[in-house]
Amino acid sequence: MSFSYNIQNSSKIELLKKRYPDNRALILPLLWLAQKQESYIREDAMEHISEIVQLPYMNIYSVATFYSMFRLEKTKKRIVEVCRTLSCELNGSEDIKKHLDDNYSDNFEIIEVECMGACSGAPMCTLDGKYIENLTPQMIDEVLNAN
Ligand code: FES
């Protein structure tokens, strides 16, 4: 079955079209909605977005592959994204990543990402998209073992 947005996301897209009259500005929010809906961005979702914004498929593909926060493959594991940008790095994200890799890589997909805009809570990560800030290895153990 080819990709289409669900009713809720279709409504959001109509609002987004009014907010962003330049179709190129719609690419990022449409990719986000596609990923949120399916947990990753399917190839036919990019084709669908290409039709909505009336731009070549390659434009959509290049945006989707440029940003590390977009996933183009489905994973069965739950996803932990660890920020590795300056504020988080200065506050210990490297130790956090090592702790995650050493203890949780069998059950979670651990991904390094760039700044997620929560620098005041550095170091931070996300678990299935939910922000977890001011991380310590002990806090990770509590959160991941509880989920
Ligand atoms: S540097 Fe990590 S959230 Fe900004």
PDB file of C-alpha atoms and ligand atoms in Angstrom:
ATOM      1  CA  MET A   1       0.000   0.000   0.000  1.00  0.00           C
ATOM      2  CA  SER A   2       1.450   3.331  -0.991  1.00  0.00           C
ATOM      3  CA  PHE A   3       2.085   5.994   1.603  1.00  0.00           C
ATOM      4  CA  SER A   4      -0.486   8.612   2.420  1.00  0.00           C
ATOM      5  CA  TYR A   5      -0.840  10.823   5.433  1.00  0.00           C
ATOM      6  CA  ASN A   6      -3.512   9.928   7.958  1.00  0.00           C
ATOM      7  CA  ILE A   7      -6.445  12.293   8.487  1.00  0.00           C
ATOM      8  CA  GLN A   8      -4.814  14.147  11.378  1.00  0.00           C
ATOM      9  CA  ASN A   9      -1.618  14.771   9.468  1.00  0.00           C
ATOM     10  CA  SER A  10      -3.518  15.746   6.321  1.00  0.00           C
ATOM     11  CA  SER A  11      -5.260  18.441   8.352  1.00  0.00           C
ATOM     12  CA  LYS A  12      -1.919  19.625   9.701  1.00  0.00           C
ATOM     13  CA  ILE A  13      -0.563  19.802   6.163  1.00  0.00           C
ATOM     14  CA  GLU A  14      -3.394  22.083   5.077  1.00  0.00           C
ATOM     15  CA  LEU A  15      -2.479  24.450   7.930  1.00  0.00           C
ATOM     16  CA  LEU A  16       1.200  24.236   7.066  1.00  0.00           C
ATOM     17  CA  LYS A  17       0.490  25.148   3.435  1.00  0.00           C
ATOM     18  CA  LYS A  18      -1.066  28.402   4.627  1.00  0.00           C
ATOM     19  CA  ARG A  19       1.863  29.120   6.918  1.00  0.00           C
ATOM     20  CA  TYR A  20       4.515  28.363   4.301  1.00  0.00           C
ATOM     21  CA  PRO A  21       3.467  29.673   0.895  1.00  0.00           C
ATOM     22  CA  ASP A  22       6.871  28.660  -0.542  1.00  0.00           C
ATOM     23  CA  ASN A  23       6.615  24.903  -1.094  1.00  0.00           C
ATOM     24  CA  ARG A  24      10.296  24.314  -0.332  1.00  0.00           C
ATOM     25  CA  ALA A  25       9.637  25.370   3.269  1.00  0.00           C
ATOM     26  CA  LEU A  26       7.146  22.509   3.574  1.00  0.00           C
ATOM     27  CA  ILE A  27       9.699  19.775   2.998  1.00  0.00           C
ATOM     28  CA  LEU A  28      11.031  19.575   6.567  1.00  0.00           C
ATOM     29  CA  PRO A  29       7.655  19.579   8.344  1.00  0.00           C
ATOM     30  CA  LEU A  30       6.261  17.039   5.879  1.00  0.00           C
ATOM     31  CA  LEU A  31       9.241  14.758   6.450  1.00  0.00           C
ATOM     32  CA  TRP A  32       8.713  15.097  10.213  1.00  0.00           C
ATOM     33  CA  LEU A  33       5.071  14.164   9.895  1.00  0.00           C
ATOM     34  CA  ALA A  34       5.905  11.166   7.707  1.00  0.00           C
ATOM     35  CA  GLN A  35       8.489   9.937  10.189  1.00  0.00           C
ATOM     36  CA  LYS A  36       6.207  10.496  13.139  1.00  0.00           C
ATOM     37  CA  GLN A  37       3.437   8.573  11.411  1.00  0.00           C
ATOM     38  CA  GLU A  38       5.490   5.547  10.323  1.00  0.00           C
ATOM     39  CA  SER A  39       8.533   5.738  12.676  1.00  0.00           C
ATOM     40  CA  TYR A  40      10.752   6.155   9.613  1.00  0.00           C
ATOM     41  CA  ILE A  41      10.561   7.799   6.194  1.00  0.00           C
ATOM     42  CA  ARG A  42       9.544   5.412   3.485  1.00  0.00           C
ATOM     43  CA  GLU A  43      10.619   5.937  -0.101  1.00  0.00           C
ATOM     44  CA  ASP A  44       7.014   6.275  -1.199  1.00  0.00           C
ATOM     45  CA  ALA A  45       6.502   8.895   1.512  1.00  0.00           C
ATOM     46  CA  MET A  46       9.229  10.974  -0.128  1.00  0.00           C
ATOM     47  CA  GLU A  47       7.489  10.471  -3.483  1.00  0.00           C
ATOM     48  CA  HIS A  48       4.231  11.607  -1.913  1.00  0.00           C
ATOM     49  CA  ILE A  49       5.898  14.686  -0.433  1.00  0.00           C
ATOM     50  CA  SER A  50       7.418  15.394  -3.839  1.00  0.00           C
ATOM     51  CA  GLU A  51       3.910  15.483  -5.304  1.00  0.00           C
ATOM     52  CA  ILE A  52       2.581  17.727  -2.525  1.00  0.00           C
ATOM     53  CA  VAL A  53       5.350  20.314  -2.808  1.00  0.00           C
ATOM     54  CA  GLN A  54       5.627  19.920  -6.586  1.00  0.00           C
ATOM     55  CA  LEU A  55       9.383  19.527  -6.476  1.00  0.00           C
ATOM     56  CA  PRO A  56      11.536  16.687  -7.840  1.00  0.00           C
ATOM     57  CA  TYR A  57      11.908  13.576  -5.682  1.00  0.00           C
ATOM     58  CA  MET A  58      15.659  14.245  -5.466  1.00  0.00           C
ATOM     59  CA  ASN A  59      14.988  17.495  -3.578  1.00  0.00           C
ATOM     60  CA  ILE A  60      13.065  15.588  -0.926  1.00  0.00           C
ATOM     61  CA  TYR A  61      15.600  12.765  -0.797  1.00  0.00           C
ATOM     62  CA  SER A  62      18.513  15.184  -0.408  1.00  0.00           C
ATOM     63  CA  VAL A  63      16.852  16.904   2.566  1.00  0.00           C
ATOM     64  CA  ALA A  64      15.908  13.586   4.181  1.00  0.00           C
ATOM     65  CA  THR A  65      19.437  12.224   3.865  1.00  0.00           C
ATOM     66  CA  PHE A  66      21.158  15.460   4.950  1.00  0.00           C
ATOM     67  CA  TYR A  67      19.682  15.620   8.452  1.00  0.00           C
ATOM     68  CA  SER A  68      20.739  12.927  10.899  1.00  0.00           C
ATOM     69  CA  MET A  69      17.410  13.027  12.716  1.00  0.00           C
ATOM     70  CA  PHE A  70      15.569  11.481   9.780  1.00  0.00           C
ATOM     71  CA  ARG A  71      15.511   7.688   9.608  1.00  0.00           C
ATOM     72  CA  LEU A  72      15.151   6.010   6.229  1.00  0.00           C
ATOM     73  CA  GLU A  73      15.083   2.460   7.570  1.00  0.00           C
ATOM     74  CA  LYS A  74      12.687   0.805   9.920  1.00  0.00           C
ATOM     75  CA  THR A  75      14.051  -0.475  13.187  1.00  0.00           C
ATOM     76  CA  LYS A  76      12.428  -2.808  15.677  1.00  0.00           C
ATOM     77  CA  LYS A  77      14.478  -1.388  18.504  1.00  0.00           C
ATOM     78  CA  ARG A  78      13.459   1.627  20.506  1.00  0.00           C
ATOM     79  CA  ILE A  79      15.501   4.673  19.603  1.00  0.00           C
ATOM     80  CA  VAL A  80      17.783   6.718  21.852  1.00  0.00           C
ATOM     81  CA  GLU A  81      19.266   9.812  20.219  1.00  0.00           C
ATOM     82  CA  VAL A  82      22.252  11.301  22.013  1.00  0.00           C
ATOM     83  CA  CYS A  83      23.226  14.874  21.302  1.00  0.00           C
ATOM     84  CA  ARG A  84      26.927  15.275  20.565  1.00  0.00           C
ATOM     85  CA  THR A  85      27.049  19.010  19.928  1.00  0.00           C
ATOM     86  CA  LEU A  86      29.144  21.441  21.985  1.00  0.00           C
ATOM     87  CA  SER A  87      27.010  22.071  25.106  1.00  0.00           C
ATOM     88  CA  CYS A  88      26.246  18.397  25.506  1.00  0.00           C
ATOM     89  CA  GLU A  89      29.800  17.353  24.718  1.00  0.00           C
ATOM     90  CA  LEU A  90      31.207  19.772  27.296  1.00  0.00           C
ATOM     91  CA  ASN A  91      28.803  18.300  29.856  1.00  0.00           C
ATOM     92  CA  GLY A  92      29.661  14.662  29.271  1.00  0.00           C
ATOM     93  CA  SER A  93      27.750  13.349  26.263  1.00  0.00           C
ATOM     94  CA  GLU A  94      30.725  11.180  25.315  1.00  0.00           C
ATOM     95  CA  ASP A  95      30.463   9.299  28.633  1.00  0.00           C
ATOM     96  CA  ILE A  96      26.697   9.035  28.179  1.00  0.00           C
ATOM     97  CA  LYS A  97      27.126   7.555  24.699  1.00  0.00           C
ATOM     98  CA  LYS A  98      29.708   5.061  25.940  1.00  0.00           C
ATOM     99  CA  HIS A  99      27.445   4.027  28.814  1.00  0.00           C
ATOM    100  CA  LEU A 100      24.571   3.520  26.386  1.00  0.00           C
ATOM    101  CA  ASP A 101      26.700   1.558  23.906  1.00  0.00           C
ATOM    102  CA  ASP A 102      28.173  -0.635  26.640  1.00  0.00           C
ATOM    103  CA  ASN A 103      24.873  -1.465  28.329  1.00  0.00           C
ATOM    104  CA  TYR A 104      21.898  -0.930  26.041  1.00  0.00           C
ATOM    105  CA  SER A 105      22.860  -1.441  22.400  1.00  0.00           C
ATOM    106  CA  ASP A 106      21.218  -4.893  22.304  1.00  0.00           C
ATOM    107  CA  ASN A 107      17.772  -3.479  23.029  1.00  0.00           C
ATOM    108  CA  PHE A 108      17.985   0.116  21.879  1.00  0.00           C
ATOM    109  CA  GLU A 109      19.244   1.773  18.736  1.00  0.00           C
ATOM    110  CA  ILE A 110      21.717   4.388  19.955  1.00  0.00           C
ATOM    111  CA  ILE A 111      22.148   7.259  17.510  1.00  0.00           C
ATOM    112  CA  GLU A 112      24.358  10.341  17.807  1.00  0.00           C
ATOM    113  CA  VAL A 113      22.652  13.508  16.633  1.00  0.00           C
ATOM    114  CA  GLU A 114      23.420  17.200  16.433  1.00  0.00           C
ATOM    115  CA  CYS A 115      21.966  19.865  18.749  1.00  0.00           C
ATOM    116  CA  MET A 116      18.317  19.294  19.514  1.00  0.00           C
ATOM    117  CA  GLY A 117      17.745  22.744  20.979  1.00  0.00           C
ATOM    118  CA  ALA A 118      17.816  21.706  24.613  1.00  0.00           C
ATOM    119  CA  CYS A 119      21.326  22.971  25.385  1.00  0.00           C
ATOM    120  CA  SER A 120      20.340  24.293  28.827  1.00  0.00           C
ATOM    121  CA  GLY A 121      19.616  20.690  29.808  1.00  0.00           C
ATOM    122  CA  ALA A 122      22.930  19.328  28.520  1.00  0.00           C
ATOM    123  CA  PRO A 123      23.802  16.560  28.281  1.00  0.00           C
ATOM    124  CA  MET A 124      20.564  15.313  26.837  1.00  0.00           C
ATOM    125  CA  CYS A 125      19.101  12.522  24.760  1.00  0.00           C
ATOM    126  CA  THR A 126      15.722  11.462  23.511  1.00  0.00           C
ATOM    127  CA  LEU A 127      13.929   8.177  24.059  1.00  0.00           C
ATOM    128  CA  ASP A 128      11.404   7.574  21.288  1.00  0.00           C
ATOM    129  CA  GLY A 129      11.333  11.332  20.697  1.00  0.00           C
ATOM    130  CA  LYS A 130      10.881  12.369  24.347  1.00  0.00           C
ATOM    131  CA  TYR A 131      13.572  14.690  25.699  1.00  0.00           C
ATOM    132  CA  ILE A 132      15.551  13.588  28.743  1.00  0.00           C
ATOM    133  CA  GLU A 133      17.853  16.283  30.060  1.00  0.00           C
ATOM    134  CA  ASN A 134      20.685  16.731  32.572  1.00  0.00           C
ATOM    135  CA  LEU A 135      21.655  13.116  32.021  1.00  0.00           C
ATOM    136  CA  THR A 136      23.904  11.017  34.168  1.00  0.00           C
ATOM    137  CA  PRO A 137      24.659   7.332  33.610  1.00  0.00           C
ATOM    138  CA  GLN A 138      22.585   6.558  36.720  1.00  0.00           C
ATOM    139  CA  MET A 139      19.646   8.491  35.304  1.00  0.00           C
ATOM    140  CA  ILE A 140      19.896   6.562  32.040  1.00  0.00           C
ATOM    141  CA  ASP A 141      19.759   3.294  33.965  1.00  0.00           C
ATOM    142  CA  GLU A 142      16.646   4.444  35.802  1.00  0.00           C
ATOM    143  CA  VAL A 143      14.872   5.667  32.672  1.00  0.00           C
ATOM    144  CA  LEU A 144      15.752   2.818  30.320  1.00  0.00           C
ATOM    145  CA  ASN A 145      15.153   0.087  32.849  1.00  0.00           C
ATOM    146  CA  ALA A 146      11.762   1.589  33.698  1.00  0.00           C
ATOM    147  CA  ASN A 147      10.692   1.650  30.053  1.00  0.00           C
TER     148      ASN A 147
HETATM  149  S1  FES B   1      24.147  20.972  22.303  1.00  0.00           S
HETATM  150 FE1  FES B   1      22.956  19.285  22.933  1.00  0.00          FE
HETATM  151  S2  FES B   1      20.932  20.026  22.861  1.00  0.00           S
HETATM  152 FE2  FES B   1      22.119  21.666  22.143  1.00  0.00          FE
END
